[in-house]
Amino acid sequence: MRQKKSILGNDGFQSVLAALLCIMVGLLIGFLVLLAINPAGAVNGIITILKNFWNYPSHAAAMKYLGNTLVKTAPLLMCALSINFCYKVGLFNIGAAGQYVAGAGLCLYAALAWKLPWFVCLILALVAGAVFGTIVGFLKAYANVNEVISGIMLNWIGLYLVNMALSNVKEQASPYTLKLASTNPAAVLPTMGLPALFSKNKYVTIAIPLAILIAVAVWIVLNKTKFGYELRATGFNKEAARYAGMNEKRNIILTLMIGGALAGLGAAFLYLTGFEEWSCTQSSVPGMGFNGIAATFLGGLNPIGTIFSSYFIQHITSGGSYLDKAIYPSQISDLISAIIIYLCGFVLFFKFTLNKRLAAAADKNGQNANAVPEDAGKTETGKGGEKK
Amino acid sequence: MSEYAIEMLHITKRFPGIIANDDVTIQLRKGEIHALLGENGAGKSTLMSVLFGLYQAEEGTIKKDGKEVKITNPNDANDLGIGMVHQHFKLVQCFSVLDNIILGVETTKNGLLQKDEARKKVMALSEKYGLAVDPDALIENITVGMQQRTEILKMLYRDNEVLIFDEPTAVLTPQEIGELMQIMRNLAAEGKSILFISHKLNEIMEVADRCSVLRRGKYIGTVDIKSTTQEELSRMMVGRDVQLVATKGEAKPGKVVLDVKGIHVASKAHHNDAVKGVSFQVREGEIVCIAGIDGNGQTELVYGITGLEPITHGSLILDGKDITKASIRERSQTMSHIPEDRHKHGLVLDYPLDYNMVLQRYWQPDFVSGGFLRAGSIREYSDRLINEYDVRSGQGSITIARSMSGGNQQKAIIARELDKDPRLLVAVQPTRGLDVGAIEFIHRQLISYRDKGCAVLLVSLELEEVMNVSDRILVMYEGEIVGELDPKKTTTEELGLYMAGAKREKVGV
């Protein structure tokens, strides 16, 4: 019975195609903005952004900066996985940003104040994120509070709580937390020889392969396990899940708890490398959690796809910093990456349009004369929904 | 002038992979009642959507009064005087009857509503066609029958000449159905042309002049009602001979399986209980049917029994065990539930068929080991059910449930629920929206299940089904059971009186 479909009909292929389309449109609009601000440097500008670490002429330097991009890809990927995981259950975990903050706060505090080793810090980051996620989950399950609202509000609570707590372990003269490598070397994530591949970039740690492994694990949990079956059923149709005897409340809480744990762990993947310090005076929630939303959609809502989309988004973000500051004001690099990332969120729209086009094309060909209109069933639901 | 009000000639409408209408021609004479008969998925809805401008046909023409017309959106249809009463009414609940009728075509003066004239026109129409309504009553407070009359007045108010009735009798009591038939005859007598979409043969026989039959998107033929029989119509519709009345032997009731003792279930819609102290028993080897008009607490009663809603008072005994507070999962060990709304509860539409087949037992060791799904056994199990219950789909087990026809979706649910081998089967409207062939199949399944010694609780709004399939009828009205009837000794008229609340007796306990 199974018909050989054209590659265009394949869901995975469509996702990739839609993602590429998004990227192209994003780059085009970014280019137009550059053109509008200063036509002289536009072509070079967009190439600079795309080149990122290849802007360095020497292979060694390029590898080193590729390492830097990867270091920041790991936390982004974790945030994207957090959002992806929850999204499959029908929950929009915009609170990933706050869960990330909570993870960063606790792991840094544990590392700098309590001088705990890296693996304990890692676990604490996971726990902190999970606690934040669980709060949102409880509110959603038992009080039906929209997870977007409670998530966003918790983001700010988390930010100021962490700013306050980490002020105890910051440097005297600056708002930044103490250097991890000098304060507590035991808390720095092990590198397992990875820096050798990236021109001795010491920030390249096990965080990167670990994040990729976790992405694969998330895919397996969602698609191959009983737990994933329940979660996706809940995401697709809450009522049917309840009818099947699934514990909806428990699943909502567990989902957000796991989502929170992923985001929290993501923070540890960055801050326990010593690549960055926390600024205790920052007044905005780190963008990692929000960029994760774009990465999730660009990745076609597939954990594996998310690995690549996270890298791309980080690539663009890092690339933006190489824009010629003499031609463009310094904010422009962020603006351009933001525009491209914004367009990345349009993947579903592109995919939808693509599908419609394909359907129309198939329609014209008029193959397969099997007259069982599915719309009969659909109209029925539509009507049923209106009746109240 | 043409003899026909509307002609749809050689209409072909394709969807990806499907021809929903394949060279369909129907011609609606002026002043006739023309029935459109077909199974679910036969293409009736698509055809009407084409007439309404919701879809564009690839081939074919539409003529109004002999002149070719283009209908590209519903407004065009409206301008041509085509109106439709939808199966589920499109009324604003908190507006009055009059407000609903004029909605969208209000007469205004300096931006202020002018309702007096509208009221006069509505009252005149109401009198002319015998459509009794109270123009100032709010929709939420009037009966379904009056709501339907409001919908009809809406069409008449817009001076529509062609009236489409989409399965109009589904929500009515037998008495109201009688009234509707009379109204339709009046309308036709006044020169309105009526398209009557239905799959109820007896209604078509009673009211229609001619009947066009569709099957699997193809036009089968048009017959004069005077010179045809129900049997012939059903053969045209299904393509084979169908047993219209389920044959079954005498019920042999055994031990009590389900004992419902004075249960109350709260309502989501209002503060009163939807189920008010209902008591009854279902025994082995019998089919007990809860009859009643939609919205009299049947849905909530089933929710209470299956665990989807908590029981606030009273108790529930299944096979001697108190399950009043048991979880859905605990209940589902011995109870199967064919839900009222297959899209809301019965299926995860975006899951493939095999995942849906194990929806009630995916957690059992057969299908899970070490937390991982056993894809192979799930597929095997699903393939077996597909075979046994003749569930048809494009790609077998891997078909996404959403893409299946309503009848096959329902068959899949029935396969899943019956294969659990339950002690009690709760079937709510199991044949809703299905065609004769599928109904026959489902009725046979219910009866054979009963004969195996299983207890069946059937909730149905279809009188024919209630009379044919059940061994005992309980009538529910406003959250209470108002009568217990023996289908062999009662008539549809008597049943209708109970359903409408005109007659009641104290039953139960």
Tab-separated table of C-alpha atoms in Angstrom, chain B residues 157-490:
chain	number	residue	atom	x	y	z
B	157	TYR	CA	-35.310	37.180	6.230
B	158	ARG	CA	-32.519	37.377	3.682
B	159	ASP	CA	-35.029	36.469	0.960
B	160	ASN	CA	-33.156	33.282	0.156
B	161	GLU	CA	-34.796	31.191	-2.506
B	162	VAL	CA	-32.638	28.105	-2.174
B	163	LEU	CA	-32.540	26.624	1.290
B	164	ILE	CA	-30.030	23.992	2.337
B	165	PHE	CA	-30.758	21.919	5.422
B	166	ASP	CA	-27.690	20.064	6.665
B	167	GLU	CA	-28.831	17.056	8.693
B	168	PRO	CA	-31.481	19.139	10.437
B	169	THR	CA	-33.147	16.377	12.417
B	170	ALA	CA	-30.140	15.142	14.362
B	171	VAL	CA	-30.895	17.288	17.377
B	172	LEU	CA	-34.685	17.108	17.443
B	173	THR	CA	-37.294	15.048	19.282
B	174	PRO	CA	-39.708	12.971	17.199
B	175	GLN	CA	-42.390	15.606	17.661
B	176	GLU	CA	-40.082	18.383	16.578
B	177	ILE	CA	-39.005	16.360	13.571
B	178	GLY	CA	-42.666	16.092	12.569
B	179	GLU	CA	-43.040	19.856	12.855
B	180	LEU	CA	-39.902	20.465	10.817
B	181	MET	CA	-41.158	18.219	8.041
B	182	GLN	CA	-44.352	20.261	7.926
B	183	ILE	CA	-42.377	23.496	7.802
B	184	MET	CA	-40.298	22.170	4.944
B	185	ARG	CA	-43.431	21.242	3.039
B	186	ASN	CA	-44.847	24.736	3.620
B	187	LEU	CA	-41.677	26.324	2.361
B	188	ALA	CA	-41.686	24.208	-0.765
B	189	ALA	CA	-45.336	24.976	-1.345
B	190	GLU	CA	-44.498	28.687	-1.253
B	191	GLY	CA	-41.982	28.157	-4.020
B	192	LYS	CA	-38.767	27.819	-2.056
B	193	SER	CA	-36.400	25.152	-3.296
B	194	ILE	CA	-34.945	22.932	-0.626
B	195	LEU	CA	-31.838	20.786	-0.547
B	196	PHE	CA	-32.142	18.336	2.310
B	197	ILE	CA	-28.930	16.604	3.339
B	198	SER	CA	-29.502	13.488	5.352
B	199	HIS	CA	-28.633	9.898	5.802
B	200	LYS	CA	-31.883	9.016	7.502
B	201	LEU	CA	-33.844	7.100	4.939
B	202	ASN	CA	-37.241	7.287	6.604
B	203	GLU	CA	-37.121	11.084	6.729
B	204	ILE	CA	-36.171	11.292	3.099
B	205	MET	CA	-38.988	8.949	2.197
B	206	GLU	CA	-41.413	11.077	4.152
B	207	VAL	CA	-40.597	14.563	2.996
B	208	ALA	CA	-38.535	14.606	-0.189
B	209	ASP	CA	-39.756	14.723	-3.763
B	210	ARG	CA	-36.559	13.474	-5.333
B	211	CYS	CA	-33.320	12.144	-3.999
B	212	SER	CA	-29.779	12.245	-5.383
B	213	VAL	CA	-27.305	9.731	-4.071
B	214	LEU	CA	-23.547	10.106	-3.764
B	215	ARG	CA	-21.148	7.314	-3.038
B	216	ARG	CA	-17.424	7.763	-2.558
B	217	GLY	CA	-17.470	11.062	-4.356
B	218	LYS	CA	-19.348	9.691	-7.343
B	219	TYR	CA	-22.823	10.580	-8.440
B	220	ILE	CA	-24.906	7.414	-8.368
B	221	GLY	CA	-28.233	8.694	-9.525
B	222	THR	CA	-31.386	10.644	-8.826
B	223	VAL	CA	-34.630	8.886	-8.074
B	224	ASP	CA	-38.229	9.876	-7.577
B	225	ILE	CA	-39.210	9.145	-4.014
B	226	LYS	CA	-42.660	7.989	-5.066
B	227	SER	CA	-41.220	5.191	-7.114
B	228	THR	CA	-38.502	3.961	-4.791
B	229	THR	CA	-38.072	2.163	-1.484
B	230	GLN	CA	-35.830	2.567	1.520
B	231	GLU	CA	-34.055	-0.616	0.559
B	232	GLU	CA	-33.249	0.676	-2.882
B	233	LEU	CA	-31.960	3.970	-1.518
B	234	SER	CA	-29.707	2.256	0.965
B	235	ARG	CA	-28.400	-0.007	-1.748
B	236	MET	CA	-27.603	3.002	-3.890
B	237	MET	CA	-25.885	4.699	-0.993
B	238	VAL	CA	-23.784	1.794	0.240
B	239	GLY	CA	-23.454	-0.197	-2.943
B	240	ARG	CA	-24.775	-3.421	-1.480
B	241	ASP	CA	-27.709	-4.769	0.472
B	242	VAL	CA	-27.802	-3.615	4.054
B	243	GLN	CA	-29.766	-4.935	6.966
B	244	LEU	CA	-31.584	-1.911	8.242
B	245	VAL	CA	-32.762	-3.456	11.470
B	246	ALA	CA	-30.286	-5.251	13.673
B	247	THR	CA	-31.308	-8.819	14.328
B	248	LYS	CA	-30.693	-10.094	17.775
B	249	GLY	CA	-31.834	-12.813	20.070
B	250	GLU	CA	-33.489	-12.536	23.432
B	251	ALA	CA	-31.348	-10.925	26.154
B	252	LYS	CA	-30.324	-13.220	28.958
B	253	PRO	CA	-29.449	-10.871	31.804
B	254	GLY	CA	-27.188	-12.350	34.469
B	255	LYS	CA	-25.361	-10.848	37.423
B	256	VAL	CA	-25.293	-7.119	38.006
B	257	VAL	CA	-22.126	-5.648	36.536
B	258	LEU	CA	-22.642	-1.946	37.012
B	259	ASP	CA	-24.602	-0.601	39.942
B	260	VAL	CA	-25.153	3.135	39.901
B	261	LYS	CA	-26.480	4.397	43.203
B	262	GLY	CA	-27.853	7.911	43.305
B	263	ILE	CA	-24.920	9.646	41.665
B	264	HIS	CA	-24.568	13.361	41.163
B	265	VAL	CA	-22.169	14.967	38.718
B	266	ALA	CA	-21.559	18.702	38.582
B	267	SER	CA	-22.124	20.619	35.389
B	268	LYS	CA	-19.441	22.629	33.643
B	269	ALA	CA	-21.973	24.955	32.091
B	270	HIS	CA	-23.960	26.042	35.132
B	271	HIS	CA	-24.120	25.740	38.899
B	272	ASN	CA	-26.744	23.050	39.096
B	273	ASP	CA	-25.738	19.430	38.966
B	274	ALA	CA	-25.964	18.004	35.476
B	275	VAL	CA	-26.732	14.560	36.874
B	276	LYS	CA	-29.113	14.591	39.814
B	277	GLY	CA	-29.251	11.407	41.792
B	278	VAL	CA	-29.337	8.842	39.022
B	279	SER	CA	-29.648	5.140	39.925
B	280	PHE	CA	-29.781	2.106	37.683
B	281	GLN	CA	-28.143	-1.254	37.085
B	282	VAL	CA	-26.638	-2.912	34.062
B	283	ARG	CA	-26.434	-6.699	34.042
B	284	GLU	CA	-24.393	-9.224	32.160
B	285	GLY	CA	-25.787	-9.973	28.741
B	286	GLU	CA	-27.980	-6.944	28.317
B	287	ILE	CA	-27.802	-3.654	26.475
B	288	VAL	CA	-29.200	-0.830	28.537
B	289	CYS	CA	-29.768	2.338	26.614
B	290	ILE	CA	-29.863	5.845	27.984
B	291	ALA	CA	-32.109	7.810	25.660
B	292	GLY	CA	-32.751	11.502	25.758
B	293	ILE	CA	-32.310	14.734	23.912
B	294	ASP	CA	-28.781	16.040	23.752
B	295	GLY	CA	-27.785	18.028	26.804
B	296	ASN	CA	-29.922	16.362	29.451
B	297	GLY	CA	-27.006	15.085	31.493
B	298	GLN	CA	-26.079	12.001	29.474
B	299	THR	CA	-22.602	13.275	28.743
B	300	GLU	CA	-21.929	14.081	32.375
B	301	LEU	CA	-23.380	10.755	33.503
B	302	VAL	CA	-20.878	8.977	31.275
B	303	TYR	CA	-18.065	11.217	32.510
B	304	GLY	CA	-19.021	10.259	36.058
B	305	ILE	CA	-19.077	6.560	35.294
B	306	THR	CA	-15.822	6.553	33.331
B	307	GLY	CA	-14.019	8.845	35.730
B	308	LEU	CA	-13.530	11.879	33.490
B	309	GLU	CA	-15.491	13.948	36.016
B	310	PRO	CA	-15.740	13.331	39.740
B	311	ILE	CA	-18.935	11.998	41.276
B	312	THR	CA	-20.040	14.450	43.949
B	313	HIS	CA	-22.608	12.242	45.684
B	314	GLY	CA	-23.644	8.639	45.492
B	315	SER	CA	-21.621	5.587	44.639
B	316	LEU	CA	-20.657	3.401	41.737
B	317	ILE	CA	-20.135	-0.354	41.986
B	318	LEU	CA	-18.471	-2.289	39.178
B	319	ASP	CA	-18.399	-6.061	39.555
B	320	GLY	CA	-18.873	-5.769	43.302
B	321	LYS	CA	-16.041	-3.268	43.706
B	322	ASP	CA	-16.646	0.316	44.750
B	323	ILE	CA	-15.117	2.476	42.020
B	324	THR	CA	-16.628	5.811	43.048
B	325	LYS	CA	-13.206	7.269	43.647
B	326	ALA	CA	-11.138	5.057	41.363
B	327	SER	CA	-8.893	6.661	38.754
B	328	ILE	CA	-9.594	6.471	35.043
B	329	ARG	CA	-6.793	3.945	34.628
B	330	GLU	CA	-8.178	1.697	37.393
B	331	ARG	CA	-11.637	1.781	35.890
B	332	SER	CA	-10.363	1.111	32.414
B	333	GLN	CA	-9.081	-2.305	33.499
B	334	THR	CA	-12.612	-3.683	33.400
B	335	MET	CA	-14.478	-0.972	31.566
B	336	SER	CA	-14.249	0.067	27.957
B	337	HIS	CA	-15.411	3.456	26.811
B	338	ILE	CA	-16.340	4.408	23.285
B	339	PRO	CA	-16.422	8.157	23.773
B	340	GLU	CA	-19.025	10.525	22.434
B	341	ASP	CA	-16.501	12.737	20.686
B	342	ARG	CA	-13.941	10.644	18.894
B	343	HIS	CA	-11.768	13.625	18.079
B	344	LYS	CA	-11.795	15.101	21.534
B	345	HIS	CA	-11.326	11.940	23.578
B	346	GLY	CA	-11.102	8.914	21.382
B	347	LEU	CA	-8.017	9.545	19.320
B	348	VAL	CA	-4.758	11.388	19.301
B	349	LEU	CA	-5.304	12.560	15.749
B	350	ASP	CA	-1.661	13.377	15.098
B	351	TYR	CA	-0.483	9.949	16.188
B	352	PRO	CA	-0.313	7.117	13.690
B	353	LEU	CA	-3.002	4.486	13.806
B	354	ASP	CA	-0.891	1.914	15.651
B	355	TYR	CA	-0.167	4.341	18.484
B	356	ASN	CA	-3.885	4.999	18.719
B	357	MET	CA	-4.667	1.318	18.832
B	358	VAL	CA	-2.708	0.962	22.061
B	359	LEU	CA	-3.921	4.205	23.613
B	360	GLN	CA	-5.639	2.335	26.429
B	361	ARG	CA	-2.933	-0.239	27.010
B	362	TYR	CA	0.402	1.196	25.871
B	363	TRP	CA	1.687	0.792	29.433
B	364	GLN	CA	1.144	-2.943	29.556
B	365	PRO	CA	4.194	-5.223	29.459
B	366	ASP	CA	3.169	-6.401	25.986
B	367	PHE	CA	3.989	-2.997	24.620
B	368	VAL	CA	6.643	-1.623	26.927
B	369	SER	CA	9.836	-3.010	28.263
B	370	GLY	CA	12.199	-1.112	30.489
B	371	GLY	CA	10.379	2.128	29.799
B	372	PHE	CA	10.882	1.785	26.041
B	373	LEU	CA	8.009	1.243	23.652
B	374	ARG	CA	8.118	-2.077	21.828
B	375	ALA	CA	7.431	-0.715	18.372
B	376	GLY	CA	7.343	-4.190	16.843
B	377	SER	CA	4.632	-5.583	19.092
B	378	ILE	CA	2.615	-2.390	18.860
B	379	ARG	CA	2.680	-2.672	15.082
B	380	GLU	CA	1.761	-6.353	15.156
B	381	TYR	CA	-1.107	-5.779	17.547
B	382	SER	CA	-2.394	-2.903	15.478
B	383	ASP	CA	-2.151	-4.886	12.253
B	384	ARG	CA	-4.206	-7.643	13.840
B	385	LEU	CA	-6.960	-5.247	14.947
B	386	ILE	CA	-6.975	-3.562	11.548
B	387	ASN	CA	-7.557	-6.958	9.974
B	388	GLU	CA	-10.157	-8.203	12.400
B	389	TYR	CA	-12.248	-5.072	12.397
B	390	ASP	CA	-11.653	-4.097	8.793
B	391	VAL	CA	-10.290	-0.649	9.577
B	392	ARG	CA	-9.445	0.967	6.283
B	393	SER	CA	-6.766	3.578	5.906
B	394	GLY	CA	-4.271	4.764	3.339
B	395	GLN	CA	-1.156	3.233	4.820
B	396	GLY	CA	-2.311	0.787	7.462
B	397	SER	CA	-0.732	1.086	10.872
B	398	ILE	CA	1.395	4.071	10.028
B	399	THR	CA	-1.474	6.203	8.748
B	400	ILE	CA	-1.906	9.367	10.754
B	401	ALA	CA	-5.318	9.089	12.397
B	402	ARG	CA	-6.304	12.567	11.246
B	403	SER	CA	-6.248	11.525	7.622
B	404	MET	CA	-8.726	8.677	8.083
B	405	SER	CA	-12.423	8.915	7.378
B	406	GLY	CA	-14.785	9.327	10.317
B	407	GLY	CA	-16.204	5.846	9.977
B	408	ASN	CA	-12.804	4.202	10.020
B	409	GLN	CA	-11.671	6.329	12.925
B	410	GLN	CA	-14.698	5.078	14.807
B	411	LYS	CA	-13.989	1.505	13.775
B	412	ALA	CA	-10.476	1.858	15.127
B	413	ILE	CA	-11.800	3.039	18.473
B	414	ILE	CA	-14.306	0.216	18.584
B	415	ALA	CA	-11.625	-2.317	17.743
B	416	ARG	CA	-9.426	-0.976	20.510
B	417	GLU	CA	-12.179	-0.886	23.118
B	418	LEU	CA	-13.722	-4.248	22.338
B	419	ASP	CA	-10.394	-6.021	22.162
B	420	LYS	CA	-9.795	-5.083	25.785
B	421	ASP	CA	-12.461	-7.651	26.608
B	422	PRO	CA	-14.220	-5.452	29.131
B	423	ARG	CA	-16.864	-6.487	31.633
B	424	LEU	CA	-18.708	-3.271	30.951
B	425	LEU	CA	-18.788	-1.441	27.656
B	426	VAL	CA	-19.902	2.173	27.770
B	427	ALA	CA	-20.716	3.228	24.218
B	428	VAL	CA	-21.747	6.816	23.688
B	429	GLN	CA	-23.277	7.625	20.326
B	430	PRO	CA	-21.153	4.945	18.720
B	431	THR	CA	-22.718	5.440	15.308
B	432	ARG	CA	-22.836	9.207	15.245
B	433	GLY	CA	-22.266	10.572	11.796
B	434	LEU	CA	-21.683	7.148	10.310
B	435	ASP	CA	-23.272	5.604	7.281
B	436	VAL	CA	-25.606	2.659	7.175
B	437	GLY	CA	-22.881	0.155	6.426
B	438	ALA	CA	-20.775	1.185	9.398
B	439	ILE	CA	-23.810	1.424	11.656
B	440	GLU	CA	-24.772	-2.130	10.767
B	441	PHE	CA	-21.262	-3.281	11.633
B	442	ILE	CA	-21.175	-1.480	14.951
B	443	HIS	CA	-24.606	-2.689	16.003
B	444	ARG	CA	-23.595	-6.253	15.241
B	445	GLN	CA	-20.484	-5.811	17.365
B	446	LEU	CA	-22.477	-4.451	20.300
B	447	ILE	CA	-24.947	-7.305	20.146
B	448	SER	CA	-22.300	-9.998	19.825
B	449	TYR	CA	-20.577	-8.457	22.790
B	450	ARG	CA	-23.725	-8.654	24.798
B	451	ASP	CA	-24.169	-12.273	23.801
B	452	LYS	CA	-20.704	-13.028	25.141
B	453	GLY	CA	-21.989	-12.017	28.556
B	454	CYS	CA	-20.712	-8.478	28.654
B	455	ALA	CA	-22.757	-5.606	30.031
B	456	VAL	CA	-23.373	-2.786	27.585
B	457	LEU	CA	-24.431	0.729	28.491
B	458	LEU	CA	-25.396	2.526	25.326
B	459	VAL	CA	-26.046	6.252	25.239
B	460	SER	CA	-27.755	7.364	22.090
B	461	LEU	CA	-29.688	10.241	20.636
B	462	GLU	CA	-30.827	8.253	17.621
B	463	LEU	CA	-34.275	6.896	18.244
B	464	GLU	CA	-33.936	4.147	15.710
B	465	GLU	CA	-30.804	2.926	17.397
B	466	VAL	CA	-32.431	3.101	20.809
B	467	MET	CA	-35.395	1.053	19.645
B	468	ASN	CA	-33.417	-1.483	17.628
B	469	VAL	CA	-30.414	-2.282	19.702
B	470	SER	CA	-31.340	-1.935	23.348
B	471	ASP	CA	-32.924	-4.435	25.693
B	472	ARG	CA	-33.991	-1.829	28.170
B	473	ILE	CA	-34.420	1.933	27.716
B	474	LEU	CA	-33.863	4.518	30.411
B	475	VAL	CA	-34.945	8.011	29.455
B	476	MET	CA	-32.973	10.894	30.838
B	477	TYR	CA	-34.466	14.334	31.178
B	478	GLU	CA	-32.834	17.291	32.905
B	479	GLY	CA	-30.332	15.165	34.753
B	480	GLU	CA	-32.787	12.577	36.005
B	481	ILE	CA	-34.053	9.272	34.779
B	482	VAL	CA	-37.715	9.829	34.089
B	483	GLY	CA	-38.757	6.536	32.657
B	484	GLU	CA	-37.822	2.944	32.036
B	485	LEU	CA	-39.244	1.430	28.893
B	486	ASP	CA	-39.196	-1.889	27.138
B	487	PRO	CA	-38.327	-1.320	23.486
B	488	LYS	CA	-40.637	-4.146	22.463
B	489	LYS	CA	-43.637	-2.626	24.185
B	490	THR	CA	-43.155	1.075	23.600
